Amino acid sequence: AAGVIQSPRHLIKEKRETATLKCYPIPRHDTVYWYQQGPGQDPQFLISFYEKMQSDKGSIPDRFSAQQFSDYHSELNMSSLELGDSALYFCASSRYQGGETQYFGPGTRLLVL
Amino acid sequence: RKEVEQDPGPFNVPEGATVAFNCTYSNSASQSFFWYRQDCRKEPKLLMSVYSSGNEDGRFTAQLNRASQYISLLIRDSKLSDSATYLCVVNDSGNTGKLIFGQGTTLQVKP
């Protein structure tokens, strides 16, 4: 069965650079969630989209923005990168929002030097 | 205080042992509850949803006590392949599906 696809899988950037992470949800899933997992930490919710509209916002810095496109894929844009942004970024998708099961992608490992 | 709290462990058990994990959550309006499994440097994978009536999937049994805001996971006859971090996860009370994760409990099953 098709899973959530994330690209790139690994990314190395320097401080103050920008990065764009992409997420392709499972077919027919209309809801996308972004989570950040720092080293030794649990995943923290960043932002979510339902039917191409932002549906919820968590602890996402103002330097980050995201959107969901007409084909339901989503992009997380990160600017003025800081060392503390180094983390695993997971995208999850679900069919409808609410209590539906979320399926996670393999993540993008971002290292900021 | 974290919204979802777990004992981080690690739990080191021999093969064949029974092990139980516990979790508490602070938001009484939370609607949905899950156990996810995460292997090192990989994505969380759904192990099972948790219902008040309790549910069982093979060697795994999950239970929810809404009155005590307490969730449990029981693993019977532990296998080496069960070694992982087990995340207690709560769906936020809103309708958006935001998940709140516990810090995870690490299980190491030894031969």
Tab-separated table of C-alpha atoms in Angstrom:
chain	number	residue	atom	x	y	z
A	1	ALA	CA	0.000	0.000	0.000
A	2	ALA	CA	1.145	3.534	-0.716
A	3	GLY	CA	2.606	5.416	2.221
A	4	VAL	CA	3.388	9.016	3.010
A	5	ILE	CA	6.356	10.254	1.022
A	6	GLN	CA	8.717	12.907	2.293
A	7	SER	CA	11.597	14.577	0.539
A	8	PRO	CA	14.391	15.085	0.968
A	9	ARG	CA	15.206	12.379	3.499
A	10	HIS	CA	18.315	14.179	4.681
A	11	LEU	CA	19.250	17.833	4.498
A	12	ILE	CA	22.260	19.760	5.690
A	13	LYS	CA	22.072	23.532	5.876
A	14	GLU	CA	24.018	26.340	7.440
A	15	LYS	CA	22.709	28.913	9.886
A	16	ARG	CA	20.528	31.608	8.337
A	17	GLU	CA	19.855	29.524	5.226
A	18	THR	CA	16.416	28.414	4.089
A	19	ALA	CA	15.004	24.926	3.613
A	20	THR	CA	11.891	23.471	2.017
A	21	LEU	CA	10.528	20.107	3.079
A	22	LYS	CA	7.937	18.304	0.994
A	23	CYS	CA	5.247	15.837	1.949
A	24	TYR	CA	3.033	13.714	-0.306
A	25	PRO	CA	0.131	12.185	1.632
A	26	ILE	CA	-1.401	8.786	1.097
A	27	PRO	CA	-3.794	8.906	-1.879
A	28	ARG	CA	-7.302	10.104	-0.903
A	29	HIS	CA	-6.013	11.546	2.370
A	30	ASP	CA	-6.985	15.203	2.601
A	31	THR	CA	-5.361	16.121	5.904
A	32	VAL	CA	-1.665	16.681	6.497
A	33	TYR	CA	0.139	17.250	9.786
A	34	TRP	CA	3.715	18.362	10.431
A	35	TYR	CA	5.644	17.334	13.554
A	36	GLN	CA	9.143	18.172	14.755
A	37	GLN	CA	11.159	15.691	16.824
A	38	GLY	CA	14.350	17.018	18.386
A	39	PRO	CA	17.114	14.693	19.609
A	40	GLY	CA	15.831	12.604	22.510
A	41	GLN	CA	12.468	14.377	22.406
A	42	ASP	CA	8.955	13.309	21.546
A	43	PRO	CA	7.325	14.634	18.374
A	44	GLN	CA	5.830	18.110	18.719
A	45	PHE	CA	2.927	19.257	16.548
A	46	LEU	CA	3.751	22.181	14.251
A	47	ILE	CA	0.848	22.763	11.893
A	48	SER	CA	-1.912	20.973	9.998
A	49	PHE	CA	-3.977	21.409	6.865
A	50	TYR	CA	-7.371	20.102	5.872
A	51	GLU	CA	-8.640	20.481	2.326
A	52	LYS	CA	-5.844	22.939	1.539
A	53	MET	CA	-6.693	25.240	4.437
A	54	GLN	CA	-4.680	25.581	7.636
A	55	SER	CA	-6.679	23.841	10.336
A	56	ASP	CA	-4.490	24.080	13.427
A	57	LYS	CA	-1.229	25.584	14.541
A	58	GLY	CA	1.113	24.432	17.274
A	59	SER	CA	4.579	25.434	18.354
A	60	ILE	CA	5.708	26.554	14.920
A	61	PRO	CA	8.187	29.451	14.836
A	62	ASP	CA	7.265	32.543	12.839
A	63	ARG	CA	10.291	31.783	10.636
A	64	PHE	CA	8.446	28.701	9.353
A	65	SER	CA	5.500	28.648	7.011
A	66	ALA	CA	3.622	25.884	5.293
A	67	GLN	CA	0.889	25.291	2.799
A	68	GLN	CA	-1.103	22.521	1.195
A	69	PHE	CA	-1.506	22.499	-2.546
A	70	SER	CA	-4.355	21.492	-4.841
A	71	ASP	CA	-2.934	17.953	-5.187
A	72	TYR	CA	-2.885	17.763	-1.352
A	73	HIS	CA	0.869	17.671	-1.054
A	74	SER	CA	2.320	20.028	1.518
A	75	GLU	CA	5.525	22.012	1.888
A	76	LEU	CA	7.150	23.309	5.042
A	77	ASN	CA	9.319	26.355	4.405
A	78	MET	CA	11.933	27.207	6.979
A	79	SER	CA	13.907	30.440	6.869
A	80	SER	CA	16.744	31.952	8.919
A	81	LEU	CA	17.650	28.491	10.116
A	82	GLU	CA	19.068	28.158	13.603
A	83	LEU	CA	21.130	25.390	15.181
A	84	GLY	CA	18.109	24.452	17.292
A	85	ASP	CA	16.096	23.649	14.176
A	86	SER	CA	18.151	20.487	13.722
A	87	ALA	CA	15.597	17.722	14.130
A	88	LEU	CA	13.545	15.048	12.441
A	89	TYR	CA	10.537	16.520	10.667
A	90	PHE	CA	7.663	14.125	10.179
A	91	CYS	CA	4.665	14.574	8.001
A	92	ALA	CA	1.540	12.538	8.705
A	93	SER	CA	-1.659	12.203	6.744
A	94	SER	CA	-5.160	11.049	7.523
A	95	ARG	CA	-8.448	10.650	5.760
A	96	TYR	CA	-10.441	13.534	7.191
A	97	GLN	CA	-9.309	15.407	10.247
A	98	GLY	CA	-10.328	14.740	13.815
A	99	GLY	CA	-9.834	11.347	15.349
A	100	GLU	CA	-8.780	9.501	12.217
A	101	THR	CA	-5.596	7.458	12.338
A	102	GLN	CA	-2.545	9.385	11.237
A	103	TYR	CA	0.082	7.638	9.152
A	104	PHE	CA	3.575	9.007	9.359
A	105	GLY	CA	6.118	9.452	6.611
A	106	PRO	CA	9.754	8.399	7.066
A	107	GLY	CA	10.759	11.928	8.037
A	108	THR	CA	13.311	14.463	6.883
A	109	ARG	CA	16.420	14.689	9.010
A	110	LEU	CA	17.595	18.311	9.033
A	111	LEU	CA	21.008	19.241	10.314
A	112	VAL	CA	21.841	22.923	10.691
A	113	LEU	CA	25.541	23.703	11.002
B	1	ARG	CA	3.747	19.340	33.569
B	2	LYS	CA	3.508	17.551	30.251
B	3	GLU	CA	0.053	16.915	28.825
B	4	VAL	CA	0.870	13.231	28.363
B	5	GLU	CA	3.219	11.566	30.823
B	6	GLN	CA	4.957	8.226	30.593
B	7	ASP	CA	7.690	6.498	32.517
B	8	PRO	CA	10.633	6.763	30.088
B	9	GLY	CA	12.210	3.524	31.316
B	10	PRO	CA	14.214	1.844	30.009
B	11	PHE	CA	12.473	-1.415	30.669
B	12	ASN	CA	14.913	-4.307	30.250
B	13	VAL	CA	13.103	-7.642	30.173
B	14	PRO	CA	13.960	-11.192	29.093
B	15	GLU	CA	12.253	-12.838	26.140
B	16	GLY	CA	8.891	-14.260	27.088
B	17	ALA	CA	8.280	-11.739	29.857
B	18	THR	CA	5.109	-9.728	30.292
B	19	VAL	CA	5.605	-5.993	30.514
B	20	ALA	CA	3.158	-3.172	31.196
B	21	PHE	CA	3.419	0.483	30.298
B	22	ASN	CA	1.340	3.236	31.814
B	23	CYS	CA	0.464	6.714	30.707
B	24	THR	CA	-1.573	9.587	32.103
B	25	TYR	CA	-3.043	12.554	30.258
B	26	SER	CA	-4.133	15.900	31.624
B	27	ASN	CA	-6.880	17.049	29.244
B	28	SER	CA	-10.130	15.402	30.271
B	29	ALA	CA	-11.730	16.489	26.982
B	30	SER	CA	-9.333	14.374	24.901
B	31	GLN	CA	-11.196	12.177	22.477
B	32	SER	CA	-8.927	9.558	20.973
B	33	PHE	CA	-6.035	7.576	22.311
B	34	PHE	CA	-3.316	5.544	20.681
B	35	TRP	CA	-0.143	3.622	21.233
B	36	TYR	CA	2.519	4.169	18.590
B	37	ARG	CA	5.788	2.324	18.277
B	38	GLN	CA	8.972	4.082	17.200
B	39	ASP	CA	12.183	2.361	16.255
B	40	CYS	CA	15.423	4.284	16.430
B	41	ARG	CA	15.544	7.156	13.917
B	42	LYS	CA	12.364	5.993	12.213
B	43	GLU	CA	8.817	7.243	11.998
B	44	PRO	CA	6.173	6.450	14.623
B	45	LYS	CA	3.951	3.573	13.559
B	46	LEU	CA	0.485	2.955	14.936
B	47	LEU	CA	0.430	-0.054	17.218
B	48	MET	CA	-3.184	0.184	18.281
B	49	SER	CA	-5.989	2.533	19.155
B	50	VAL	CA	-7.224	2.476	22.735
B	51	TYR	CA	-10.859	2.230	23.779
B	52	SER	CA	-12.620	2.325	27.132
B	53	SER	CA	-13.798	-1.227	26.604
B	54	GLY	CA	-10.206	-2.339	26.168
B	55	ASN	CA	-8.845	-3.919	23.052
B	56	GLU	CA	-6.508	-6.748	22.269
B	57	ASP	CA	-4.377	-7.492	19.247
B	58	GLY	CA	-2.460	-10.708	19.602
B	59	ARG	CA	0.057	-10.282	22.395
B	60	PHE	CA	-0.865	-6.637	22.930
B	61	THR	CA	-3.669	-5.361	25.138
B	62	ALA	CA	-4.553	-1.701	25.610
B	63	GLN	CA	-6.871	-0.187	28.166
B	64	LEU	CA	-8.280	3.272	28.784
B	65	ASN	CA	-9.662	4.580	32.066
B	66	ARG	CA	-11.317	7.923	31.331
B	67	ALA	CA	-12.169	8.616	34.971
B	68	SER	CA	-8.526	8.334	36.003
B	69	GLN	CA	-7.214	9.701	32.663
B	70	TYR	CA	-4.981	6.675	32.451
B	71	ILE	CA	-3.918	4.516	29.523
B	72	SER	CA	-2.068	1.225	29.644
B	73	LEU	CA	-0.384	-1.194	27.277
B	74	LEU	CA	0.371	-4.804	28.153
B	75	ILE	CA	2.761	-6.887	26.093
B	76	ARG	CA	2.738	-10.620	26.721
B	77	ASP	CA	5.396	-13.129	25.695
B	78	SER	CA	7.888	-10.420	24.716
B	79	LYS	CA	9.941	-10.969	21.576
B	80	LEU	CA	13.318	-9.513	20.696
B	81	SER	CA	11.565	-7.627	17.896
B	82	ASP	CA	9.413	-5.802	20.444
B	83	SER	CA	12.444	-3.720	21.433
B	84	ALA	CA	11.504	-0.132	20.597
B	85	THR	CA	10.146	3.054	22.103
B	86	TYR	CA	6.411	3.008	22.810
B	87	LEU	CA	4.668	6.346	22.553
B	88	CYS	CA	1.415	7.099	24.344
B	89	VAL	CA	-0.506	9.496	22.114
B	90	VAL	CA	-3.630	11.538	22.723
B	91	ASN	CA	-5.747	13.329	20.170
B	92	ASP	CA	-6.311	16.900	21.230
B	93	SER	CA	-9.810	17.766	22.273
B	94	GLY	CA	-10.417	19.863	19.187
B	95	ASN	CA	-11.602	18.603	15.849
B	96	THR	CA	-8.333	19.097	14.036
B	97	GLY	CA	-6.695	15.837	15.020
B	98	LYS	CA	-3.557	17.301	16.542
B	99	LEU	CA	-1.665	14.539	18.358
B	100	ILE	CA	0.018	15.062	21.702
B	101	PHE	CA	2.821	12.598	22.397
B	102	GLY	CA	4.208	11.297	25.636
B	103	GLN	CA	7.975	11.179	25.919
B	104	GLY	CA	7.962	7.464	25.150
B	105	THR	CA	8.903	4.373	27.093
B	106	THR	CA	11.923	2.433	25.916
B	107	LEU	CA	11.686	-1.359	25.935
B	108	GLN	CA	14.700	-3.600	25.494
B	109	VAL	CA	13.961	-7.310	25.246
B	110	LYS	CA	17.011	-9.471	25.856
B	111	PRO	CA	17.611	-13.102	24.898
